[in-house]
XYZ file of C-alpha atoms in Angstrom:
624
model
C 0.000 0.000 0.000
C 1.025 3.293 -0.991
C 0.507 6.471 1.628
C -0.523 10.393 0.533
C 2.654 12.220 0.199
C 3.478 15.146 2.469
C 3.398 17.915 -0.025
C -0.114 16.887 -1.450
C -1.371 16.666 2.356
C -0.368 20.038 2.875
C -2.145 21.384 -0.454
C -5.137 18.700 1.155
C -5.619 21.159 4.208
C -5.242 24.319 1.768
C -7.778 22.948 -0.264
C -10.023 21.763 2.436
C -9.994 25.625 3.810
C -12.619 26.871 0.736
C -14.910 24.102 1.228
C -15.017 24.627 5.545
C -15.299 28.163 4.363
C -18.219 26.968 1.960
C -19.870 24.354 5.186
C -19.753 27.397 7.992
C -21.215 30.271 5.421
C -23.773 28.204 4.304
C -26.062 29.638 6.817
C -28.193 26.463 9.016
C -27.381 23.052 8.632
C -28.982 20.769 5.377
C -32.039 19.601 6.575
C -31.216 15.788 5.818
C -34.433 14.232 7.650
C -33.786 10.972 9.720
C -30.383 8.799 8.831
C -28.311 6.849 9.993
C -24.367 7.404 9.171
C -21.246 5.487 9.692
C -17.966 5.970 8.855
C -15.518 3.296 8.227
C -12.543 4.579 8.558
C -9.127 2.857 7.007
C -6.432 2.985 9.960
C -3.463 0.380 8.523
C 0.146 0.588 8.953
C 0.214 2.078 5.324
C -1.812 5.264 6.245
C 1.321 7.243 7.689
C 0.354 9.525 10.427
C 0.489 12.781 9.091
C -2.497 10.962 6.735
C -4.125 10.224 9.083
C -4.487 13.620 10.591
C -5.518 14.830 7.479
C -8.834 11.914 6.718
C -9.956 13.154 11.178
C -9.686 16.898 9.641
C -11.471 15.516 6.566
C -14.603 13.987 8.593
C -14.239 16.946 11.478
C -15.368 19.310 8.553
C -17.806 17.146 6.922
C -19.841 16.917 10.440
C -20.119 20.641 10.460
C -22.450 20.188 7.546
C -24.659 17.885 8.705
C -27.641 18.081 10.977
C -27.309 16.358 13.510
C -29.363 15.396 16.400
C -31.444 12.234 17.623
C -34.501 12.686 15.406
C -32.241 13.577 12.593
C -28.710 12.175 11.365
C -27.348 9.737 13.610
C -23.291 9.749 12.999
C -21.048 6.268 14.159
C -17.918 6.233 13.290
C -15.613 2.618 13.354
C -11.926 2.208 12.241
C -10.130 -0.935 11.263
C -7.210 -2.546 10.124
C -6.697 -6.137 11.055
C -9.185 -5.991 13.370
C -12.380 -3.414 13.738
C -12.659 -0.641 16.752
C -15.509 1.035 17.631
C -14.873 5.036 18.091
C -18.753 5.803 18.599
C -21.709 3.821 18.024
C -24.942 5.700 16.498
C -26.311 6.283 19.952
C -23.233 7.535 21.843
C -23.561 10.974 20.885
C -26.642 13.648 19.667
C -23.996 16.804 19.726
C -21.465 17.346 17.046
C -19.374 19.186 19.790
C -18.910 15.257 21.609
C -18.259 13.679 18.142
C -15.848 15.827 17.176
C -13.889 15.614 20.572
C -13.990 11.726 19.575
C -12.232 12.031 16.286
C -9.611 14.134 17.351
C -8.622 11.538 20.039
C -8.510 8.378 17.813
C -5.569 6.500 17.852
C -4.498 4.535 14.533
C -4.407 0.490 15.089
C -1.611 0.278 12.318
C -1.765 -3.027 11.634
C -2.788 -4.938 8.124
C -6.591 -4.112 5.760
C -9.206 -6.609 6.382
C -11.768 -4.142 4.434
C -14.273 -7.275 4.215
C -14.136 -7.949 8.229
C -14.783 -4.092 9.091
C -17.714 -4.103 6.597
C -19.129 -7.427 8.531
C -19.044 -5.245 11.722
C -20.635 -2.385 10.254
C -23.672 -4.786 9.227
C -24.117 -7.048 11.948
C -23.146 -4.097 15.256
C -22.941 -0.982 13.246
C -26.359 -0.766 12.313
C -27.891 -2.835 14.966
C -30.876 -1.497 17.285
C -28.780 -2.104 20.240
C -25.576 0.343 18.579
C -28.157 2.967 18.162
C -29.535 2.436 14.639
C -33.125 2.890 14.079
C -35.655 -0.165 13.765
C -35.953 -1.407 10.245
C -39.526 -0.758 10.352
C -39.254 3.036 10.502
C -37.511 2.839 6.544
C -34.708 5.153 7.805
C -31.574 5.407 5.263
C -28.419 3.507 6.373
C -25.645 4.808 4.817
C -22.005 3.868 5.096
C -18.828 5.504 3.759
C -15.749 3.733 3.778
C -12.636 5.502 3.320
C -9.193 3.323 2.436
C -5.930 3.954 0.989
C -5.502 0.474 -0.816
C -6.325 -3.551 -1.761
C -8.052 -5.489 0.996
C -6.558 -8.442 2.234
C -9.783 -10.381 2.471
C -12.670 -10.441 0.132
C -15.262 -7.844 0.241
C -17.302 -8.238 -2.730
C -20.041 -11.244 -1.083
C -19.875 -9.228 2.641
C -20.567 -5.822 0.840
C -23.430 -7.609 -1.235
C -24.971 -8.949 2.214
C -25.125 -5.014 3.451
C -26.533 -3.831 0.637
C -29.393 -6.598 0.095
C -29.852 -5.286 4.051
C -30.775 -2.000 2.968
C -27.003 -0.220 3.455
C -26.217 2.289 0.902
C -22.418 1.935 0.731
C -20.118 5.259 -0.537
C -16.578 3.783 -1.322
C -13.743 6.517 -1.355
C -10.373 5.199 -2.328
C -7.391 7.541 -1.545
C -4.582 7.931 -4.051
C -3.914 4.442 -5.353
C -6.324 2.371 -3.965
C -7.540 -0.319 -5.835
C -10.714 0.403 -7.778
C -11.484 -2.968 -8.314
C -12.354 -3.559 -4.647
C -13.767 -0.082 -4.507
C -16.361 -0.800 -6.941
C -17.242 -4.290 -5.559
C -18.036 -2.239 -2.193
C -20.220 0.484 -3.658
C -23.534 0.465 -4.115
C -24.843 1.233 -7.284
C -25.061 3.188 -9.634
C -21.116 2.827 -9.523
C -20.515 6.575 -11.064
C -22.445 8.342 -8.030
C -20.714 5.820 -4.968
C -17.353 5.124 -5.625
C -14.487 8.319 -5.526
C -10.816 7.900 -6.010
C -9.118 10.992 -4.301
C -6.069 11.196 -6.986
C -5.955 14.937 -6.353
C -7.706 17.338 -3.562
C -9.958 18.660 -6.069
C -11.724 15.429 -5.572
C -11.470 15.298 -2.066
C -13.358 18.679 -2.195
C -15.748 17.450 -5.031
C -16.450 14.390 -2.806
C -17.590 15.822 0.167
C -19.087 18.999 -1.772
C -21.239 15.800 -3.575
C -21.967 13.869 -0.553
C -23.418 17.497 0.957
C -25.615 17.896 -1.846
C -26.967 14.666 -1.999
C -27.339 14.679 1.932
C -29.503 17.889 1.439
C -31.276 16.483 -1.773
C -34.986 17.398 -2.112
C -37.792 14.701 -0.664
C -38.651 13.427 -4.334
C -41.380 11.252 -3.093
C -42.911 14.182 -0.797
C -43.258 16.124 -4.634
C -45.819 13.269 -5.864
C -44.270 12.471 -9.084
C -42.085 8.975 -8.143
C -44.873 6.912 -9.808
C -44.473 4.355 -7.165
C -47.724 2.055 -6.746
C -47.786 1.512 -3.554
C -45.041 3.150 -1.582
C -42.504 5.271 -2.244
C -38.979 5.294 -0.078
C -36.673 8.625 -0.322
C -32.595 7.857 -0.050
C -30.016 10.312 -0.192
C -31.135 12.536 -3.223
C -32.923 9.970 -5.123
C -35.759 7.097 -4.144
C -36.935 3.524 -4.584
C -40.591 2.097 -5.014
C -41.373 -0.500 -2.257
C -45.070 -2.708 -2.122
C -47.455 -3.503 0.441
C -46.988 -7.035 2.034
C -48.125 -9.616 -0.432
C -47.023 -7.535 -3.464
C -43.425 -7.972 -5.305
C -42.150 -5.121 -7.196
C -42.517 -5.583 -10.922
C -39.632 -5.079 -13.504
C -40.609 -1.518 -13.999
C -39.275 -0.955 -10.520
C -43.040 0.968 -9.722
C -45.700 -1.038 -10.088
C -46.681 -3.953 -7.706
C -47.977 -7.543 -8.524
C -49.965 -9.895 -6.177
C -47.307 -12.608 -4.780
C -48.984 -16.088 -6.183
C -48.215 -18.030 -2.596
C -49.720 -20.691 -4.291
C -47.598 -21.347 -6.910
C -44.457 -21.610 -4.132
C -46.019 -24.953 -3.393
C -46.185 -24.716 0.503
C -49.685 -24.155 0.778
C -50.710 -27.574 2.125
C -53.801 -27.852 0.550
C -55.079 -30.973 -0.589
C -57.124 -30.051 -3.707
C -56.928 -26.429 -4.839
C -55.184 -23.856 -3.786
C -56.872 -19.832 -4.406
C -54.555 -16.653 -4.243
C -55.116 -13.706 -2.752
C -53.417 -10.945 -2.063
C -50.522 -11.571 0.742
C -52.786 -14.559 1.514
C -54.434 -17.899 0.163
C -57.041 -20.134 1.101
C -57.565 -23.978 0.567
C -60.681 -24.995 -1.685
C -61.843 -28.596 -2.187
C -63.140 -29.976 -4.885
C -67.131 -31.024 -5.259
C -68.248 -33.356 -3.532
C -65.632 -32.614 -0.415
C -65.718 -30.464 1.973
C -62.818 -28.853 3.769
C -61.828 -29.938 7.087
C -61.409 -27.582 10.585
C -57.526 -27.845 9.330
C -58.598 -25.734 6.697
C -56.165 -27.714 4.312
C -57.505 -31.388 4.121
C -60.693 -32.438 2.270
C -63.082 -35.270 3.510
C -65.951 -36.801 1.057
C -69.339 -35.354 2.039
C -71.693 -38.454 3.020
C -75.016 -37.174 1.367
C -75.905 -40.837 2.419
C -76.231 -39.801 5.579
C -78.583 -36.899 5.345
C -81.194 -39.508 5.602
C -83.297 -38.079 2.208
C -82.307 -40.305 -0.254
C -85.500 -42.243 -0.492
C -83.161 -45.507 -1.655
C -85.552 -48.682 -1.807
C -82.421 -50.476 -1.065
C -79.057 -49.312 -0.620
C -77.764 -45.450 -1.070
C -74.300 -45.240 -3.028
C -72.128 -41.767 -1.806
C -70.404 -40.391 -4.538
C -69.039 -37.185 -5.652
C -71.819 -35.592 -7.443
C -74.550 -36.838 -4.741
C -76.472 -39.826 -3.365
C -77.403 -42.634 -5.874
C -79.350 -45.492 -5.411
C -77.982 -48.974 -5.700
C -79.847 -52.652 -5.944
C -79.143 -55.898 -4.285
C -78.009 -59.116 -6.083
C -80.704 -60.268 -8.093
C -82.436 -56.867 -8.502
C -82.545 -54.081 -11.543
C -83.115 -50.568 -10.843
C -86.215 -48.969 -12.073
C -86.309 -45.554 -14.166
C -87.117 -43.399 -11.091
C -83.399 -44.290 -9.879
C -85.287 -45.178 -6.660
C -87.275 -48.043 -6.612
C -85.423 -52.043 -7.392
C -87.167 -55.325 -9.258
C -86.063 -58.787 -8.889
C -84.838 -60.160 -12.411
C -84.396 -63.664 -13.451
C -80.801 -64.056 -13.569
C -80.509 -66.679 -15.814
C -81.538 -63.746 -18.877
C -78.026 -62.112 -18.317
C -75.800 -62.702 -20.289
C -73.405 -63.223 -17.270
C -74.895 -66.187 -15.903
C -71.784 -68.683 -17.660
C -73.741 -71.850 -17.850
C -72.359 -73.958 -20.698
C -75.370 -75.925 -21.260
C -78.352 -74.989 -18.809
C -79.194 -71.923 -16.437
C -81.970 -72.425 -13.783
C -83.227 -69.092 -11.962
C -84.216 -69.804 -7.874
C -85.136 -66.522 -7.118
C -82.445 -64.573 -6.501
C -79.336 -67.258 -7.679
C -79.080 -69.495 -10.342
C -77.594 -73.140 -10.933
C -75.700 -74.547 -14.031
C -77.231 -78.185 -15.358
C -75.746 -80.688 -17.948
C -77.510 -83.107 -20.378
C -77.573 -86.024 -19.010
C -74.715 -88.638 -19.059
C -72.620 -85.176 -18.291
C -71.477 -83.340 -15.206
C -71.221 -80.283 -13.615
C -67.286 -79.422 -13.459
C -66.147 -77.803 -9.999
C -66.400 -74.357 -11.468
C -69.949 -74.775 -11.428
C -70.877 -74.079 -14.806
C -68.604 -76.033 -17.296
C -69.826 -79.801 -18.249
C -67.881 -82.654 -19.905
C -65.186 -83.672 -17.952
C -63.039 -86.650 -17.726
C -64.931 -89.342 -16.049
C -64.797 -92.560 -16.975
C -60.931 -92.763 -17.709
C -57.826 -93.495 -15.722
C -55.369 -91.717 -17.127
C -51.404 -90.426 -16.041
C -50.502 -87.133 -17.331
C -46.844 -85.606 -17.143
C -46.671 -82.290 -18.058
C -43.645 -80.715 -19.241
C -43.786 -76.840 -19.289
C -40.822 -74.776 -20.732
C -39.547 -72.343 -18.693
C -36.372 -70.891 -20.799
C -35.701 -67.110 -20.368
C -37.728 -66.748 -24.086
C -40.537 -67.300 -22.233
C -40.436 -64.533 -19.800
C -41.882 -63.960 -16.581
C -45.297 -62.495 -17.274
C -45.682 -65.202 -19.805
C -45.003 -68.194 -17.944
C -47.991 -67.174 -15.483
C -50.240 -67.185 -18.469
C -48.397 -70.855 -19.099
C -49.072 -72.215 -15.300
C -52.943 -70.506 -15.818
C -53.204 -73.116 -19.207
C -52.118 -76.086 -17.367
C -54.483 -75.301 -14.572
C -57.366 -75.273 -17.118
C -56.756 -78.455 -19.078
C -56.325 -80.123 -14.763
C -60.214 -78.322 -14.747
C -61.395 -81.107 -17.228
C -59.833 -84.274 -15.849
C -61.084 -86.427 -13.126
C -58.132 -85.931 -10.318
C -57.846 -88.824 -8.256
C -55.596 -91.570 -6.720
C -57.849 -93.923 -9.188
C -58.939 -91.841 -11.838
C -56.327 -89.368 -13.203
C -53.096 -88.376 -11.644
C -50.885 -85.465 -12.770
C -47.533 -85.051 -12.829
C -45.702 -81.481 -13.875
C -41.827 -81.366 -14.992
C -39.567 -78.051 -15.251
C -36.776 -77.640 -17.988
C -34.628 -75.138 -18.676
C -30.461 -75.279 -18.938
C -31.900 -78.412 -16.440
C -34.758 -80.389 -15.522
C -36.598 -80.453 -12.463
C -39.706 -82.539 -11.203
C -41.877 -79.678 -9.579
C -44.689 -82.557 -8.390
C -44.349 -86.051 -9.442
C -47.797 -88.258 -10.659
C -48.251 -89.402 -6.940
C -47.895 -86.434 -5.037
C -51.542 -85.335 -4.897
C -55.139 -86.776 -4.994
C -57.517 -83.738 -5.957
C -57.475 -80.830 -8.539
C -57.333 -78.484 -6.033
C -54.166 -79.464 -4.560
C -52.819 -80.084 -8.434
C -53.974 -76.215 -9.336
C -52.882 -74.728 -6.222
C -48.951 -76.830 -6.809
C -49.028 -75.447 -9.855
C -49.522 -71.621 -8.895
C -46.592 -72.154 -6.322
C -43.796 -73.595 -9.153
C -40.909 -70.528 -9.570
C -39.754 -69.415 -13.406
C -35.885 -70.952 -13.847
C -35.088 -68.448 -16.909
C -32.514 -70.261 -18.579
C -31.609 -72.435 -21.875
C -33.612 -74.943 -23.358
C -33.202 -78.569 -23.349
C -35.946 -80.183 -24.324
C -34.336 -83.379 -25.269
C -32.787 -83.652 -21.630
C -36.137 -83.096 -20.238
C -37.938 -85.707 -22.700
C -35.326 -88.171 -20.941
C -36.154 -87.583 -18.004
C -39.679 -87.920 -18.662
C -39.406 -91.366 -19.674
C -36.483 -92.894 -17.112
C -38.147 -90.851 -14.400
C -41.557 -89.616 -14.090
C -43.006 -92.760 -15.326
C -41.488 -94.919 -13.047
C -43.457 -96.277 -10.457
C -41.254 -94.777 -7.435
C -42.940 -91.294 -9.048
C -46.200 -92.391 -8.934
C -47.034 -94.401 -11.857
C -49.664 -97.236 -11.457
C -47.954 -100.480 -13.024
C -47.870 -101.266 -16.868
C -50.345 -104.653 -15.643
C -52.940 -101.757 -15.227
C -53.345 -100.647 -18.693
C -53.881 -97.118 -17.564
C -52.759 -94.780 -20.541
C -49.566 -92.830 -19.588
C -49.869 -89.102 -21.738
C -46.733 -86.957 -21.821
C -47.930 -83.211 -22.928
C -44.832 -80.852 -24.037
C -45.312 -77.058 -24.067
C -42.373 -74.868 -25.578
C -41.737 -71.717 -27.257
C -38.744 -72.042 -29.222
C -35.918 -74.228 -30.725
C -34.345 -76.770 -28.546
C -30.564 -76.467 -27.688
C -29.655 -80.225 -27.359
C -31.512 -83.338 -29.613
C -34.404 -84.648 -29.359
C -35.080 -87.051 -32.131
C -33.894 -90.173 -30.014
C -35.998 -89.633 -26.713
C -38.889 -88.528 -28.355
C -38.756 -91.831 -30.504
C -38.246 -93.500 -27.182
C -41.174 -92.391 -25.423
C -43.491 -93.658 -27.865
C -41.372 -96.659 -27.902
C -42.059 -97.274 -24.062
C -45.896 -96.332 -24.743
C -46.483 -93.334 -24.185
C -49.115 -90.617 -26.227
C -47.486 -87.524 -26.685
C -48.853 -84.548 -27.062
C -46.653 -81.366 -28.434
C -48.164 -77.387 -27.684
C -46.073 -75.194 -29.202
C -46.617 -70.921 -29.017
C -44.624 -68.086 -30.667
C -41.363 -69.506 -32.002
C -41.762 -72.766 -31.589
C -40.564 -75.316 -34.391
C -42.971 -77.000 -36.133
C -40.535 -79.843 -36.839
C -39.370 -80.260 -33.369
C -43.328 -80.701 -32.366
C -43.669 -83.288 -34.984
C -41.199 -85.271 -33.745
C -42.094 -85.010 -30.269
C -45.509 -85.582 -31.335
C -47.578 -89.434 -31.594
C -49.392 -90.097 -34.480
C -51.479 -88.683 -36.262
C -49.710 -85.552 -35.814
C -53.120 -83.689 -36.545
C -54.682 -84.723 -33.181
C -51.295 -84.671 -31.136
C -49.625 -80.857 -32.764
C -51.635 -77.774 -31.129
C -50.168 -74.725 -32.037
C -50.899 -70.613 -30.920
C -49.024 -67.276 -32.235
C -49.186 -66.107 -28.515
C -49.600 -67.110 -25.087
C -52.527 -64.402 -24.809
C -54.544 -66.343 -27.577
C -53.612 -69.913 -26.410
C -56.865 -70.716 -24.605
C -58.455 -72.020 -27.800
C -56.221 -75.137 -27.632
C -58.377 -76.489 -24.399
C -61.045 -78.169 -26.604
C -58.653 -79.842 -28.549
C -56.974 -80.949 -25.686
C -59.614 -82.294 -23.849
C -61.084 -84.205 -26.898
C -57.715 -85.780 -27.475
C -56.880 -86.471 -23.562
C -60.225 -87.589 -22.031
C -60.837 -91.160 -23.279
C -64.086 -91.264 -23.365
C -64.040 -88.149 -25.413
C -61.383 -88.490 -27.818
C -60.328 -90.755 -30.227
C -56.518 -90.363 -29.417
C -57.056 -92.433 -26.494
C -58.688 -95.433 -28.036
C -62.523 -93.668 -28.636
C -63.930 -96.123 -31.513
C -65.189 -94.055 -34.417
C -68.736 -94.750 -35.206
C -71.106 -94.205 -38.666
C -73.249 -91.157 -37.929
C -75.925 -93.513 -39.423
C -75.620 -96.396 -37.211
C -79.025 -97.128 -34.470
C -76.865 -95.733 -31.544
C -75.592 -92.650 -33.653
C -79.639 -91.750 -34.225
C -80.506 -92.411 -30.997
C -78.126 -90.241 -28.959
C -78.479 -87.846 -31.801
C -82.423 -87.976 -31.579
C -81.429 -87.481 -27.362
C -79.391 -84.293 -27.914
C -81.538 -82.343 -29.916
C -84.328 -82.852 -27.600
C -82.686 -82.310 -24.908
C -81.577 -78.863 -26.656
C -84.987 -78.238 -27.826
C -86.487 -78.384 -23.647
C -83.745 -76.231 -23.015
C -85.231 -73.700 -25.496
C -88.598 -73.986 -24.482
C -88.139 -73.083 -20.973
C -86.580 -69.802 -21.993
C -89.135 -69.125 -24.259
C -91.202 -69.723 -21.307
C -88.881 -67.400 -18.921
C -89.172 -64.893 -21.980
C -92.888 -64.527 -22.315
C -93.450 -64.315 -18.545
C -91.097 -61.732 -17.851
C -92.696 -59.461 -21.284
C -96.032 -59.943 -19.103
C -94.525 -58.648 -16.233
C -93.385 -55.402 -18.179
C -96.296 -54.916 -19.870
C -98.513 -55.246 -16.266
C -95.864 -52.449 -14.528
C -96.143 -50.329 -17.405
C -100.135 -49.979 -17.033
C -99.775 -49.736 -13.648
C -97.388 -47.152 -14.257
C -99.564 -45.114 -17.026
């Protein structure tokens, strides 16, 4: 740092003596209204004594022109160097007379520049309540001019920001070679009217006859024409527009707009929030009402009101009460009042052959020689054979997850149409993969529910697939009797059924000839990429009746009837069933059976029909 040489201090106090001469024969003090001044005052090793007289002469004179006093300008002044003194708060003194004794008996600290730590004093004790300042609140001007003689030695530039987003107007006056880098990283703006570098006295004068002037300025927002919308603030010589709480000053820097606290997203509400200004409230949506929270909604019961006039039940919903019917029962046009229907003219009812209405249920039948399948509505299923049934289901990663669900859901159907038993049909179900493994062998379990619910339980492998390793196990394992298998001396049919979607990785051609070879009917499902040649040879003959094939596993339900004519012996000719001539006696008779039996069947709904027409027609004149 560079100090003020002697000769230009001397021609400093010459030129100082026009200016004092201007302050004392300027008649009363500037009226400045209420502010609130500090002085920060550079007091480093580099500011040699003698220049240091002359900045105390400097501010000694520039309190003469201010008007001072408790309810007007409030004068503190702090030095610094490495570290910050206090020479008089704001509230120490109301008579120029007592500041000025205080200048004249500071004492340099003539150590190092920390400009940044004196201008974190002046912020945080400076201007505090407790040093004297006035309460934000009361909008009076904080001003702060810092006098220095060269480069900080910490940062200023965030620190001076901080005081200036607090309101602090800062005046930065650099003597001789300061740096005006730092100078103009202090100031606020605009930069031309806060930041002076003192190269000659002229300037010094210019300075402080500028700072006078803009002290004394005239009250622009007492003349009415600031154009502020709301409020308007005087500074030193100029003002600033300000809004009323829950306004924000638009970018003309005059007019206010209504803060949208909504759109900040703290609000809380649950459904809507609606802006107003400074404020918000919380707004439900129809059919809710808003809580004592005044936030959260809650669905209003009009149910409860007790007016719905509901023959039987009374549905809440958004837009109101609306009346709903028990099982069995249609709602009448008046959206009131509820009639018992014969369920069995849905279309919903699911009987494959026969739907009987008992008031308000139904019941499936079958033609006779037929029964009713555990679902309660499907007929013809495996009855009269004895059959064992391995299942081998691929589960390569081709397959995927969500497909192989749709996979375990097919096998569960096609177990729906046999006769599960320890005598009548037993099922066994084999994994394969990069490996085989026996998920349940033939012996395991005695009903279809056990055999559906195994099924549901098996886990997806996800790897290769090796179909011909899994055929070989089929036949050297899962027919054996140790797995379940009744003895060959039975004569019960042994049925291998292979479902895969692709190309096998290994052979197949010799254990595929090798199950038939031991006896057993296999059956080949193939879906998506699956070879047609590979379920061929996997396949007994007639491939026709043994080969059931499906683009997709979504579509693949249309294979059960196939299936079931091909695996239920009394049903299919694949397991022995002995063709007959449609015109043989027994062909005409069970022919002559059927359509009677189809032609009751049609009768009583005609029947159903015509009594539920009369029924209209009778509410309808009752109605008229």
């Amino acid at each position: 740092m560079r100090g003020i040489s002697c000769s230009l201090l001397s021609m400093l106090l010459l030129l100082l003596q026009p200016w004092e001469s201007q302050l004392q024969s300027a008649g009363p003090k500037c009226r400045t209204g209420p502010l609130d001044l500090v002085f920060v005052i550079d007091s480093s090793r580099s500011v040699r004594p003698f220049e240091f007289e002359t900045v105390r002469q400097f501010l000694v004179r520039l309190l003469r022109g201010l008007d001072v006093g408790p309810d007007a300008t409030r004068v503190g002044v702090i030095q610094y160097s490495s570290q910050v003194q206090s020479v008089f708060p704001l509230g120490a003194f109301s008579r120029r007379e007592d500041m000025e004794r205080a200048i004249r008996a500071l004492v340099p600290l003539a150590q190092g520049t920390m400009t940044g730590l004196a201008i974190q004093y002046a912020m945080n004790v400076a201007f505090s309540v407790a040093e004297g300042a006035r309460p934000p609140e009361l909008r009076v001007p904080r001003v702060a001019v810092i006098v220095t003689d060269g480069r900080p030695q910490d940062r200023v530039a965030d620190v001076a920001a901080q005081a200036r987003a607090r309101g602090i107007e800062i005046y930065a006056v650099g003597v001789q070679r300061a740096d005006v880098g730092s100078l103009r990283a202090m100031a606020s703006p605009p930069l031309e009217e806060h930041v002076f570098l003192v190269e000659s006295f002229d300037l010094i004068q210019q300075f402080g006859l500028q700072f006078q002037s803009r002290l004394c300025g005239k009250n622009l927002c007492a003349e009415g024409r600031h154009g502020c919308q709301h409020q308007c603030i005087s500074t030193l010589g100029t003002f600033h527009c300000a809004c009323n709480p829950g306004y924000q000053l638009a970018t003309d820097s005059k007019s206010c707009l209504v803060i949208d606290l909504c759109a900040e997203g703290t609000h809380g509400c649950e459904h809507h929030c609606i802006n107003t200004p400074g404020s918000y409230f919380c707004q439900c949506r129809a059919g809710f009402a808003l809580q004592q929270d005044q936030r959260s909604c809650r669905a209003i019961d009009h149910c409860s009101f007790g007016n719905h006039s509901c023959h039987h039940e009374c549905i809440n919903t958004f837009a109101g009460p609306r009346c709903h019917c028990r099982e069995g029962y249609d709602l009448l046009s008046d959206g009131r009042s509820c009639q018992a229907r014969d369920l069995c003219n849905g279309v919903d009812h699911g009987c494959e052959f026969q739907c009987v209405s008992e008031g308000l249920s139904y019941r499936c039948l079958c033609p006779d020689g037929q029964q009713l399948q555990a679902d309660g509505k499907s007929c013809n299923r495996c009855r009269e054979g004895h059959v064992d049934l391995v299942v081998l289901v691929d589960g390569s990663k081709s397959v995927r997850p969500q497909n192989f669900e749709l996979v375990k859901r097919f096998v569960n159907q096609i177990v729906d149409f046999l006769d599960v038993s320890p005598e009548g049909t037993r099922v066994g179900l084999v994994q394969f993969s990069s490996r085989v493994r026996t998920e349940f062998p033939l012996g395991r379990y005695g009903s279809a529910a056990e055999v559906k619910q195994a099924v549901l339980a098996v886990e997806y492998m996800e790897r290769g697939t090796m179909t011909g390793l899994a055929l070989r196990h089929m036949v050297e394992h899962s027919f054996s009797e140790a797995q379940g298998a009744r003895p060959r001396a039975l004569h019960v049919p042994r049925v291998g059924l292979v479902f895969t979607d692709g190309r096998s990785q290994d052979d197949i051609s010799v254990w595929a000839a090798r199950a038939k070879e031991e006896g057993i009917v296999m059956y080949a499902v193939g879906v998506g990429k699956a070879v047609e040649e590979e379920l061929r040879l996997i396949a007994s003959e007639p491939a026709e009746l043994h080969v059931s094939y499906s683009p997709d596993f979504s579509t693949m339900t249309h294979l059960l009837e196939n299936l079931r004519g091909s695996i239920c012996p009394e049903e299919g000719i694949g397991a022995g069933t002995e063709l007959r001539s449609p015109c043989d006696c027994e062909s005409l008779v069970d022919f002559q059976g059927r359509t009677l039996g189809a032609l009751e069947s049609l009768t009583q709904k005609l029947a159903q029909l015509t009594t539920r027409m009369e029924e209209l027609e009778k509410q309808l004149v009752v109605q008229k």
